[in-house]
Coordinates of N, CA and C in Angstrom, one line a residue:
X994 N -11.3 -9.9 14.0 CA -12.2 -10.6 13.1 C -13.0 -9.5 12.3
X995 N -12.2 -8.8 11.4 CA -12.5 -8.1 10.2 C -14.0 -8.6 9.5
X996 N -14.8 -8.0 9.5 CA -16.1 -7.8 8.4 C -15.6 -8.2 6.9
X997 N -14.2 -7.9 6.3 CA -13.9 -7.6 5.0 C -12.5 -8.0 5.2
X998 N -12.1 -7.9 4.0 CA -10.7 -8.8 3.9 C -9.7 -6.9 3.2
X999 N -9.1 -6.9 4.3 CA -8.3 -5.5 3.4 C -7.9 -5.3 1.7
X1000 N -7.5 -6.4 1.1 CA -6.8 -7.0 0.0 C -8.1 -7.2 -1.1
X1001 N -8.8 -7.9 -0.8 CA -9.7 -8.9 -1.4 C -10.8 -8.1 -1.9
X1002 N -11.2 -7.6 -1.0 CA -12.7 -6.7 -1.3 C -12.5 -5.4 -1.0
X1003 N -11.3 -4.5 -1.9 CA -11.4 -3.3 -2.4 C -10.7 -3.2 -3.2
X1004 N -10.9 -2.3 -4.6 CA -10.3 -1.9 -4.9 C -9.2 -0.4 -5.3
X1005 N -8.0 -0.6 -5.3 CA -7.0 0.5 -5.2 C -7.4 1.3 -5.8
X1006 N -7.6 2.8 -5.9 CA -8.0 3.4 -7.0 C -6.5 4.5 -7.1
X1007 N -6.5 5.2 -5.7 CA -4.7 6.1 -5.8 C -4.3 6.4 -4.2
X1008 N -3.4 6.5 -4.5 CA -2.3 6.7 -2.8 C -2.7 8.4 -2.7
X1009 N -3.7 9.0 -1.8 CA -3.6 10.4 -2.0 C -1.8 11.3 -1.4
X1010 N -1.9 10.7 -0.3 CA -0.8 11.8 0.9 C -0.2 10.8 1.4
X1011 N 1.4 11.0 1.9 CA 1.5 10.5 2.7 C 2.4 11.8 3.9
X1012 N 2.7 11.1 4.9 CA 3.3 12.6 5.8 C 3.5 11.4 7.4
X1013 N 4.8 12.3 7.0 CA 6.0 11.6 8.3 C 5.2 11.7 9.8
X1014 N 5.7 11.2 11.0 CA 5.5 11.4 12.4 C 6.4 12.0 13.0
X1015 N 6.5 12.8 14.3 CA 7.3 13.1 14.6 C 8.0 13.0 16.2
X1016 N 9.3 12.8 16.6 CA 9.6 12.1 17.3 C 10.0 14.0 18.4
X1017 N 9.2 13.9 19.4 CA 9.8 14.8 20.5 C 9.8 14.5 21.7
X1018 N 10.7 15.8 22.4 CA 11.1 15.6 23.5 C 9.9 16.5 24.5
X1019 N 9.5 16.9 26.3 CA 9.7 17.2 26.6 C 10.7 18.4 27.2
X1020 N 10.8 19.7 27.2 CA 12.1 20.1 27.4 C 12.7 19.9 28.8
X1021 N 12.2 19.2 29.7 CA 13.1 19.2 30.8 C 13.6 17.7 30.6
X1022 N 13.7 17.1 29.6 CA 13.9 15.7 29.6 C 15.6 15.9 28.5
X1023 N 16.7 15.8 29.4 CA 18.4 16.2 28.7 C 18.5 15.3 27.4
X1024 N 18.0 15.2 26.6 CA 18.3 14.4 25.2 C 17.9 16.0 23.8
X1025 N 18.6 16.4 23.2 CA 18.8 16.8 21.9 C 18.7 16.4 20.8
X1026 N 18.8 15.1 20.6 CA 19.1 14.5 19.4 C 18.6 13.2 19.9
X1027 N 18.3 12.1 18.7 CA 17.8 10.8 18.4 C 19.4 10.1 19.1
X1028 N 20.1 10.7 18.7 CA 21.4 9.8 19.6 C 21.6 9.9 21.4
X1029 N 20.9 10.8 21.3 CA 20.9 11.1 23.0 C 20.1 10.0 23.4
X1030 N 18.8 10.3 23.0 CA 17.7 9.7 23.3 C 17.7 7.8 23.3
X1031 N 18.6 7.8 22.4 CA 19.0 6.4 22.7 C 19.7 6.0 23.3
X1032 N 20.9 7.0 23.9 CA 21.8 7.1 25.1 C 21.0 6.8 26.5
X1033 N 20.2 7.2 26.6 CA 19.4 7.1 28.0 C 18.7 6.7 28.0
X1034 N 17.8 5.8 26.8 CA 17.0 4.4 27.3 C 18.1 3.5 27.2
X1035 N 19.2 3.1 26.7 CA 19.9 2.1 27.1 C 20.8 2.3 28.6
X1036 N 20.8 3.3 28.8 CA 21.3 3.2 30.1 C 20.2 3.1 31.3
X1037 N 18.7 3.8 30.9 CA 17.6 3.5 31.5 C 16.5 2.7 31.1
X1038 N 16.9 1.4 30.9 CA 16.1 0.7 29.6 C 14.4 0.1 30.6
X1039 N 13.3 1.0 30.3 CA 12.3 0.6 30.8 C 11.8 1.9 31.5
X1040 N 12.6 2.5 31.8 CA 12.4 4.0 32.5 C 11.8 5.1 32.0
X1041 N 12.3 5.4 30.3 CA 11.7 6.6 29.2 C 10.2 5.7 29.1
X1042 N 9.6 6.9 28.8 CA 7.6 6.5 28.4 C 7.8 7.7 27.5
X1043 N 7.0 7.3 26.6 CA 6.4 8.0 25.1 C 5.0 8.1 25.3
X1044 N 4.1 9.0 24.5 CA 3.1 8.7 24.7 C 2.4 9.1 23.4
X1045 N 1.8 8.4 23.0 CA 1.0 7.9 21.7 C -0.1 8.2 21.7
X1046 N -1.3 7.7 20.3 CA -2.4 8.5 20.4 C -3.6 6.8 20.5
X1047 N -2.7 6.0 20.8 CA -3.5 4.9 21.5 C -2.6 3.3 20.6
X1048 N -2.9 2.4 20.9 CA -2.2 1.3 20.6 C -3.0 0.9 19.5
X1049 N -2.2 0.4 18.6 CA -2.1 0.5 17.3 C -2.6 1.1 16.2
X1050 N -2.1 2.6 16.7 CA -2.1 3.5 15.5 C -0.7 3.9 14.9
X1051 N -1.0 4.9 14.5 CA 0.4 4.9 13.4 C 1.5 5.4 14.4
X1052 N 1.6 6.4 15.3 CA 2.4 7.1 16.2 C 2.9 5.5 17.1
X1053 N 2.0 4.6 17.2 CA 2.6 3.4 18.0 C 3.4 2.9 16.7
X1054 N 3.1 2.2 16.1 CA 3.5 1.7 14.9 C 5.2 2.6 15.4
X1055 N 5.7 3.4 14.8 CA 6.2 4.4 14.9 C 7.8 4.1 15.8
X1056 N 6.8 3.9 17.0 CA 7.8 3.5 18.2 C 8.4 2.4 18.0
X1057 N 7.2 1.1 17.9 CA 7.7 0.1 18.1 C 8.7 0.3 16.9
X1058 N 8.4 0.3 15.7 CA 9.8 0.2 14.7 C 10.7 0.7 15.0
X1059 N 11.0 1.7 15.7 CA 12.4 2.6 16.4 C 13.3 1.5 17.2
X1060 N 12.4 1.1 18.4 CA 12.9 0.1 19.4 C 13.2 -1.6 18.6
X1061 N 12.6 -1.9 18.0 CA 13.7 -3.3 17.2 C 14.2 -3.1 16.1
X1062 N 14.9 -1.3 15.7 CA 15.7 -0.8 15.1 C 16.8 -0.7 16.0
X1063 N 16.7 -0.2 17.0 CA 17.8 0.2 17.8 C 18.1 -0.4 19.2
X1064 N 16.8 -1.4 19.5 CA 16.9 -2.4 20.6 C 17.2 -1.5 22.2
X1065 N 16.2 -0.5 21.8 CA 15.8 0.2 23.2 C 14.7 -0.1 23.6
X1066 N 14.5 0.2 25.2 CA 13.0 -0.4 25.5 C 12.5 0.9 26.1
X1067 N 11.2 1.3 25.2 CA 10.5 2.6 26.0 C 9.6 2.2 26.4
X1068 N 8.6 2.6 26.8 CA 7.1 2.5 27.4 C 6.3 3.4 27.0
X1069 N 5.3 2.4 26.5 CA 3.8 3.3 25.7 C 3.0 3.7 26.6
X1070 N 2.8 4.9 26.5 CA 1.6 6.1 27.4 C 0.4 5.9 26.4
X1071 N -0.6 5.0 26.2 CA -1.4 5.4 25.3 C -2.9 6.1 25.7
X1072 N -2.7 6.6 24.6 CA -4.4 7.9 24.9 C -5.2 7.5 23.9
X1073 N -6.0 8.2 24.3 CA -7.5 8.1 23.5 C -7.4 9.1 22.3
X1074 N -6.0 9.3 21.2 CA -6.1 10.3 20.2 C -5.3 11.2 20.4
X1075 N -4.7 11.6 19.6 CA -3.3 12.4 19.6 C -3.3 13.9 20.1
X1076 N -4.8 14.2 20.4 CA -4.7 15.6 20.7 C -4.2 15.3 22.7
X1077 N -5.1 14.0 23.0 CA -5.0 14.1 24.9 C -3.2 13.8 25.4
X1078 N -2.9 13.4 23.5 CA -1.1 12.7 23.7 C -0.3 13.9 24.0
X1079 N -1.0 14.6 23.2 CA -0.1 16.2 23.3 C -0.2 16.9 24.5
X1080 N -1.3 17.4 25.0 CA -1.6 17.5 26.1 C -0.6 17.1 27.4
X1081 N -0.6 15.8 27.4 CA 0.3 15.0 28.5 C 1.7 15.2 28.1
X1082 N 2.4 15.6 26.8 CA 3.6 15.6 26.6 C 3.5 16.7 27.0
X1083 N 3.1 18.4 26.5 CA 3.3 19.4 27.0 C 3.4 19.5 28.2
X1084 N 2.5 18.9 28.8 CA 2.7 19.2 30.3 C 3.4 18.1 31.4
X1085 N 4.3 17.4 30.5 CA 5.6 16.4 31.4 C 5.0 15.6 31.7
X1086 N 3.5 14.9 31.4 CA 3.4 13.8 32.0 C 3.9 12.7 31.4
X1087 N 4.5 13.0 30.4 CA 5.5 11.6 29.4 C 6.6 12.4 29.2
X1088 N 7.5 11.8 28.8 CA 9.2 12.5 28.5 C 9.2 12.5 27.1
X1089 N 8.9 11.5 26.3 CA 8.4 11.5 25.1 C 7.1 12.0 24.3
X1090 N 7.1 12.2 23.5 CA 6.0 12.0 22.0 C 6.0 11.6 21.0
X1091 N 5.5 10.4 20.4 CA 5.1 10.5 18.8 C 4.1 10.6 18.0
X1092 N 4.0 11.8 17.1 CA 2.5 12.1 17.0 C 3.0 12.7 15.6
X1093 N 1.6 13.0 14.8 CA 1.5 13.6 13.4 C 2.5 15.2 13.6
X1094 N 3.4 15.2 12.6 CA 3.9 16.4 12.3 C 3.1 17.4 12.4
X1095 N 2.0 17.5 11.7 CA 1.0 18.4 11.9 C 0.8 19.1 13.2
X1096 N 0.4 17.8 13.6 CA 0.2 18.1 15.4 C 0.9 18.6 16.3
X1097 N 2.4 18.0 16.2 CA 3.1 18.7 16.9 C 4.2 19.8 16.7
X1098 N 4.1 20.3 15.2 CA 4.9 21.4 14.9 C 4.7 22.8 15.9
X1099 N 3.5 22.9 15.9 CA 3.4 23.8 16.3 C 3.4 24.6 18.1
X1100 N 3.4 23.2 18.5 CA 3.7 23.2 19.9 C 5.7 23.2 19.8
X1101 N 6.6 22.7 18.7 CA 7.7 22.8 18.7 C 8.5 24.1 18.8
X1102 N 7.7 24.8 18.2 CA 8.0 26.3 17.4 C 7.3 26.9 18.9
X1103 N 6.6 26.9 19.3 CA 6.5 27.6 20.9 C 7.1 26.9 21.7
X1104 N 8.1 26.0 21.5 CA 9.0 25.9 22.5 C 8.3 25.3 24.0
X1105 N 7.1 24.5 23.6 CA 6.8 23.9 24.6 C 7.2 22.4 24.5
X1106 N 7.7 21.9 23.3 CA 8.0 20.5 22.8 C 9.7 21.0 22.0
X1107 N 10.5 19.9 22.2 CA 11.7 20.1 21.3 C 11.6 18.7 20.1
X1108 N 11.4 19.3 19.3 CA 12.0 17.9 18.0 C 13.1 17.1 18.3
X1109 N 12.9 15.9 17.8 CA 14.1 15.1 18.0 C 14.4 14.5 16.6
X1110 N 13.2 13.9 15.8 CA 13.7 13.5 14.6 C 12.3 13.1 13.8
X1111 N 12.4 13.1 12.3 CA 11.2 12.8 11.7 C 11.4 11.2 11.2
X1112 N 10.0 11.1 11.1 CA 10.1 9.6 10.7 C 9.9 8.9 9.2
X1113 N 9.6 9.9 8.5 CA 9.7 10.0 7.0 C 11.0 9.6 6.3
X1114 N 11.2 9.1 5.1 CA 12.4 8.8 4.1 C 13.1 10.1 3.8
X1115 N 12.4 11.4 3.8 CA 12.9 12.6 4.0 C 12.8 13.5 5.2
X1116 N 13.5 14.7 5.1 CA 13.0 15.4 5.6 C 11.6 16.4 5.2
X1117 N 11.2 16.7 6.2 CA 9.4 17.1 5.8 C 9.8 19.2 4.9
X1118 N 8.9 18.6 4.0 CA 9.4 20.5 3.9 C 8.2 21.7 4.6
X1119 N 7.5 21.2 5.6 CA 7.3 22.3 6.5 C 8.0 22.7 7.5
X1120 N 9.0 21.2 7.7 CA 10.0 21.8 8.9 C 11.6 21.2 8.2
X1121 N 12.0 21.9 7.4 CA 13.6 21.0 6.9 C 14.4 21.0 7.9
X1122 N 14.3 22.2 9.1 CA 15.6 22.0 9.5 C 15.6 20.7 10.7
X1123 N 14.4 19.6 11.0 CA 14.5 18.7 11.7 C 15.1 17.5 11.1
X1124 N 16.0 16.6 11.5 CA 16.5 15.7 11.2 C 15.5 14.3 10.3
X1125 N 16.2 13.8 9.8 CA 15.1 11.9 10.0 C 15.8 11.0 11.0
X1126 N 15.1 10.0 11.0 CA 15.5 9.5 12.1 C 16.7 8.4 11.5
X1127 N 16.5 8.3 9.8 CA 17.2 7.3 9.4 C 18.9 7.9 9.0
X1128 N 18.8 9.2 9.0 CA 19.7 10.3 9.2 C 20.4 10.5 10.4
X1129 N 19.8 10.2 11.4 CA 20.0 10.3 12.9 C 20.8 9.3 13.5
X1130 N 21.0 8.2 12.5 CA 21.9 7.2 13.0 C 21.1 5.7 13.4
X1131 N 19.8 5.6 12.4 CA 19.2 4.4 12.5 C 18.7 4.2 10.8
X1132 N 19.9 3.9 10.0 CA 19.9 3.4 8.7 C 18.9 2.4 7.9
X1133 N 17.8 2.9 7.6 CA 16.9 2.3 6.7 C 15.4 2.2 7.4
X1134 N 15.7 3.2 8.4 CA 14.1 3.5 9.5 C 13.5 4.3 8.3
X1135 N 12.2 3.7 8.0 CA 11.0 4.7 7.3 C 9.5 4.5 7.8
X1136 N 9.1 5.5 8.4 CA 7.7 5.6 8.1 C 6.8 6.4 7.9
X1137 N 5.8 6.7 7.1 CA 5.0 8.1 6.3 C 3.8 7.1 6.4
X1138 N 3.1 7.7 7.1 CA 1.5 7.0 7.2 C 1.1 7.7 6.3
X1139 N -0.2 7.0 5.5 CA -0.9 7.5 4.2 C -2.2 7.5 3.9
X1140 N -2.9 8.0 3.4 CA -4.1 8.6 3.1 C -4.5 7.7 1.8
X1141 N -5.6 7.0 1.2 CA -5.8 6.5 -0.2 C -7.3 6.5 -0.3
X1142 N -7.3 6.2 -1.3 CA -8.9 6.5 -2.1 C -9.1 5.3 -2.5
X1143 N -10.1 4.7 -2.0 CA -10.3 2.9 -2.9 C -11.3 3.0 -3.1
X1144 N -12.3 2.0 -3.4 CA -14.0 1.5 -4.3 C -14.2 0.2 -3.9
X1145 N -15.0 -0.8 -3.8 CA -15.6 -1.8 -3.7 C -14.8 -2.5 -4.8
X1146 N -14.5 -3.8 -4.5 CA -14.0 -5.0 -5.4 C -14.7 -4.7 -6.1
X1147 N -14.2 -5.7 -7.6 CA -14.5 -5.3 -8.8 C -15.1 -4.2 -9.7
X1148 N -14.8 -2.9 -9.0 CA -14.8 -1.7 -9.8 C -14.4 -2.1 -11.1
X1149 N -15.4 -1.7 -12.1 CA -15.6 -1.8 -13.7 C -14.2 -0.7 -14.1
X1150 N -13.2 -1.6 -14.8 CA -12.1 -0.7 -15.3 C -12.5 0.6 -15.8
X1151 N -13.5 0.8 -17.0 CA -13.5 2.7 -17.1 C -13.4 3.0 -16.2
X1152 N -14.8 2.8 -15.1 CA -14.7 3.6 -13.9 C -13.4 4.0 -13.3
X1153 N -12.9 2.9 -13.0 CA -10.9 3.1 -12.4 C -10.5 3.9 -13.4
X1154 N -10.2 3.6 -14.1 CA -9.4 4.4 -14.9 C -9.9 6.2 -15.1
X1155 N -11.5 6.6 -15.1 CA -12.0 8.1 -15.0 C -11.5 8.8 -13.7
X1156 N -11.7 7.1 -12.6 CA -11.7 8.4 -11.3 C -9.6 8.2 -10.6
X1157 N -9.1 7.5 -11.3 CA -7.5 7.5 -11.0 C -7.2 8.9 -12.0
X1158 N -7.4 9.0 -13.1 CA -6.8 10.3 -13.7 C -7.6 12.0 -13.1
X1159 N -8.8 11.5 -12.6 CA -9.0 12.6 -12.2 C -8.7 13.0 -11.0
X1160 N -8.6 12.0 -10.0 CA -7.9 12.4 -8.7 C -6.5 12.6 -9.0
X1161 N -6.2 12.0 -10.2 CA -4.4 12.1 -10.0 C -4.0 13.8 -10.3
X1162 N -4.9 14.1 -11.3 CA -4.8 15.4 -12.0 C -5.0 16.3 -10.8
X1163 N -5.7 16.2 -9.8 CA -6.2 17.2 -9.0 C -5.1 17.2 -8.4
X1164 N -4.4 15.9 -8.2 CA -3.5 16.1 -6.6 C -2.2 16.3 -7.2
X1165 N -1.7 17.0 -9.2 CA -1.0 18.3 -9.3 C -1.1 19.0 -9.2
X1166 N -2.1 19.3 -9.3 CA -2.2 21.0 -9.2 C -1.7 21.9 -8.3
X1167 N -0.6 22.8 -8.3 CA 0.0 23.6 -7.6 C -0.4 23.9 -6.3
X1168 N -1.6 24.5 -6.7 CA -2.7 24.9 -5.3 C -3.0 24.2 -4.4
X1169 N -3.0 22.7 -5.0 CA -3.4 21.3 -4.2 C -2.3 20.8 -3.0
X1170 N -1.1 21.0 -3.7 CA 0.0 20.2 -3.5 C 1.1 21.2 -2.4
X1171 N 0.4 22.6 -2.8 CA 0.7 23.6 -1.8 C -0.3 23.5 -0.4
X1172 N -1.3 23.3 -0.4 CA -2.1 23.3 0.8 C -1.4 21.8 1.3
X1173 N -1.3 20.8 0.7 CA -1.0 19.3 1.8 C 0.6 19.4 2.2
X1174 N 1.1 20.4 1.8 CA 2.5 20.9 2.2 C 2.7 21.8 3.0
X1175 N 1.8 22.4 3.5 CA 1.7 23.6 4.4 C 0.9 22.5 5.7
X1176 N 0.5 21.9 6.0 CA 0.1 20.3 6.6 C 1.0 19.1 6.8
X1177 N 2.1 19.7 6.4 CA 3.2 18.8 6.5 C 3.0 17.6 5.9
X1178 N 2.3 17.4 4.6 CA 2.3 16.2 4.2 C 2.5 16.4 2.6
X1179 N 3.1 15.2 1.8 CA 3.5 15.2 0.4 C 1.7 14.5 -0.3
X1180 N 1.4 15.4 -1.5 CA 0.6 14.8 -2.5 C 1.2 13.6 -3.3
X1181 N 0.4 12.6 -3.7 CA 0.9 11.7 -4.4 C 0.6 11.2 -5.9
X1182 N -1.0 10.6 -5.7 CA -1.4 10.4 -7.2 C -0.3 9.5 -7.7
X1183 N -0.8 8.3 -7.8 CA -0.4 7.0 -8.4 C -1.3 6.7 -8.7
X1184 N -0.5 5.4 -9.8 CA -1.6 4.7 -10.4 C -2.1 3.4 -9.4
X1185 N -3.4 2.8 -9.9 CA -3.9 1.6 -8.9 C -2.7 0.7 -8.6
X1186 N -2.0 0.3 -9.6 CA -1.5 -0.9 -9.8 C -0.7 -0.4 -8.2
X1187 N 0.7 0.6 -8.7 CA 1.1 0.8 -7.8 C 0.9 1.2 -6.2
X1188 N -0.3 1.6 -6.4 CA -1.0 1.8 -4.7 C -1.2 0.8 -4.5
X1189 N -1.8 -0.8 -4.8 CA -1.9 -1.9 -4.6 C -1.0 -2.6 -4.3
X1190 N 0.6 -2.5 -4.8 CA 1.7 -2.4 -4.1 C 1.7 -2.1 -3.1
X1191 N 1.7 -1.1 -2.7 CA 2.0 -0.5 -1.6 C 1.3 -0.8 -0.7
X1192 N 0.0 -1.4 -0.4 CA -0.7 -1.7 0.3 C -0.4 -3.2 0.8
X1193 N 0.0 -4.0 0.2 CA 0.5 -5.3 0.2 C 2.1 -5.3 0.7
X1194 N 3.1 -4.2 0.6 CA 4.2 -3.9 1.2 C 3.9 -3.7 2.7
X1195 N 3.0 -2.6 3.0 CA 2.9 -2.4 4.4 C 1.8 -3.4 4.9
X1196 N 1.4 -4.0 4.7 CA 0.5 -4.9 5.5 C 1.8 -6.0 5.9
X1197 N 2.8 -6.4 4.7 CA 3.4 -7.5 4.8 C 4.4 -6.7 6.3
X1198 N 5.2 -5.6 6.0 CA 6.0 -5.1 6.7 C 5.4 -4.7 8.2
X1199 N 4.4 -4.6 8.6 CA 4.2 -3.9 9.6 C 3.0 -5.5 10.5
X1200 N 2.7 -6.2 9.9 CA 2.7 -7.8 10.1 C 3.9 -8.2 11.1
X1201 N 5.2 -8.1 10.5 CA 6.1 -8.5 11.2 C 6.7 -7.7 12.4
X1202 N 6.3 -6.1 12.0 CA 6.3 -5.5 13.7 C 5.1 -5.5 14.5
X1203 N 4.2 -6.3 14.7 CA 3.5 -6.4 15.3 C 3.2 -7.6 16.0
X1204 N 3.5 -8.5 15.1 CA 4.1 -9.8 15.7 C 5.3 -10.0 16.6
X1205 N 6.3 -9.4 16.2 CA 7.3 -8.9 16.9 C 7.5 -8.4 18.5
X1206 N 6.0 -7.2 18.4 CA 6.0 -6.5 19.7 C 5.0 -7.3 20.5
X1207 N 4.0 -8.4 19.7 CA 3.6 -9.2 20.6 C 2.2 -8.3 20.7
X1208 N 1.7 -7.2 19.8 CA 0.4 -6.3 19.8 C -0.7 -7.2 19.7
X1209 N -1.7 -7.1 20.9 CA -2.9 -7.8 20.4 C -3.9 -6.3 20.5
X1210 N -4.9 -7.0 19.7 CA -6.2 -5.9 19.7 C -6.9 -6.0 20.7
X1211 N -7.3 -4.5 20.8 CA -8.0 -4.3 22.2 C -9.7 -3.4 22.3

C-alpha cells in the first residue's frame, strides 16, 4: 500500500547507471560454470541455497528470473543487505551468491568466492573475462538494476529539459564515465521520454516474475 503511485506522480527526468549482478560460487561447492550449476540443482532440486541481500531486492529479483529461465529450484538465504550476504557466502554458510558486482568482485579476485556468470546483456568491463549468464546457456536472460534521477509530477518542461541536458552532459564526461566503470557499472544519460520507457518495461516485466514466484511483501 504505496503512499504514491510509481508511474503517476513522478516525473522521468534520466536513467543515471545501470550495472549487472553477479552470480557466485562458494569454492568448495563442484560447479565452474552456470552449466554445472544447473547440473546440480536439477539433480538436487531444493538442496542448492543462494543467499541474497533480503527478499525483494534486486539480487532476489535475479534468482528468481534464473529459476523460471531454466526451471531449477534453489533456495533463498535472505539477509538483512548484501554486505551480511557476503559474509555468509564467504564463509560456506550458502553454496551460492547473488549480489552487486561491485560487491563481490573483489572477494572473487581473492579467491574466497569463484564467479559463475554475470547477469547483465553484456559482459561487465571491470571484469570481461566472466561470462553472462545469457551466454552461459540461458538465451535472452537480462538483468542490470539501475540508478535514475526523477522530480515530482508535473515538472514545468524548461525545468526538464535544463536539468536532463545537464545531467546528461555530466554523465559524458570521460572522468564521469570512468569512475562508474571502475564500480562496475555503465553511465547512461537518456532522454525522459526514454527512461519513462523503461520504467514501465520493468515494472511490467518484473510484475510477472513476482507473480510467478508467488513474492509477497514483508
Amino acid at each position: 500500500k504505496l503512499p504514491y503511485h510509481p508511474v503517476r506522480d513522478f516525473t522521468p527526468i534520466t536513467q543515471l547507471s545501470k550495472f549487472p549482478n553477479l552470480l557466485a560460487a562458494h569454492p568448495s561447492l563442484p560447479a565452474k560454470s552456470l552449466q554445472d550449476v544447473i547440473a546440480l540443482a536439477k539433480a538436487k532440486p531444493g538442496q542448492l541455497n543462494y543467499a541474497s541481500a533480503g527478499v525483494g531486492t534486486g539480487t532476489h529479483m535475479s534468482a528468481e528470473l534464473l529459476k523460471q529461465m531454466t526451471g531449477i529450484d534453489i533456495v533463498q538465504i535472505p539477509f538483512k543487505g548484501g554486505g551480511p550476504a557476503i559474509v555468509a557466502a564467504m564463509g560456506g554458510q550458502t553454496q551460492l551468491i547473488i549480489g552487486t558486482s561491485v560487491g563481490l568482485l573483489p572477494h572473487v579476485r581473492s579467491g574466497k568466492l569463484r564467479a559463475i556468470a554475470i547477469t547483465g546483456a553484456r559482459r561487465s568491463a571491470a571484469a570481461p573475462e566472466i561470462p553472462t549468464v545469457a551466454e552461459s546457456g540461458v538465451p535472452g536472460y537480462e538483468h542490470e538494476p539501475w540508478n535514475g534521477l526523477l522530480a515530482p509530477a508535473k515538472l514545468p518542461r524548461p525545468v526538464l529539459a535544463k536539468l536532463n541536458g545537464e545531467v546528461v552532459r555530466i554523465l559524458q564526461l570521460p572522468e564521469v564515465r570512468k569512475v562508474f566503470e571502475h564500480e562496475g557499472a555503465d553511465a547512461v544519460g537518456n532522454s525522459p521520454e526514454e527512461f519513462a520507457a523503461i520504467i514501465r518495461s520493468e515494472i511490467a516485466k518484473w510484475a510477472k516474475v513476482v507473480k510467478a514466484a508467488g513474492i509477497r511483501p514483508e
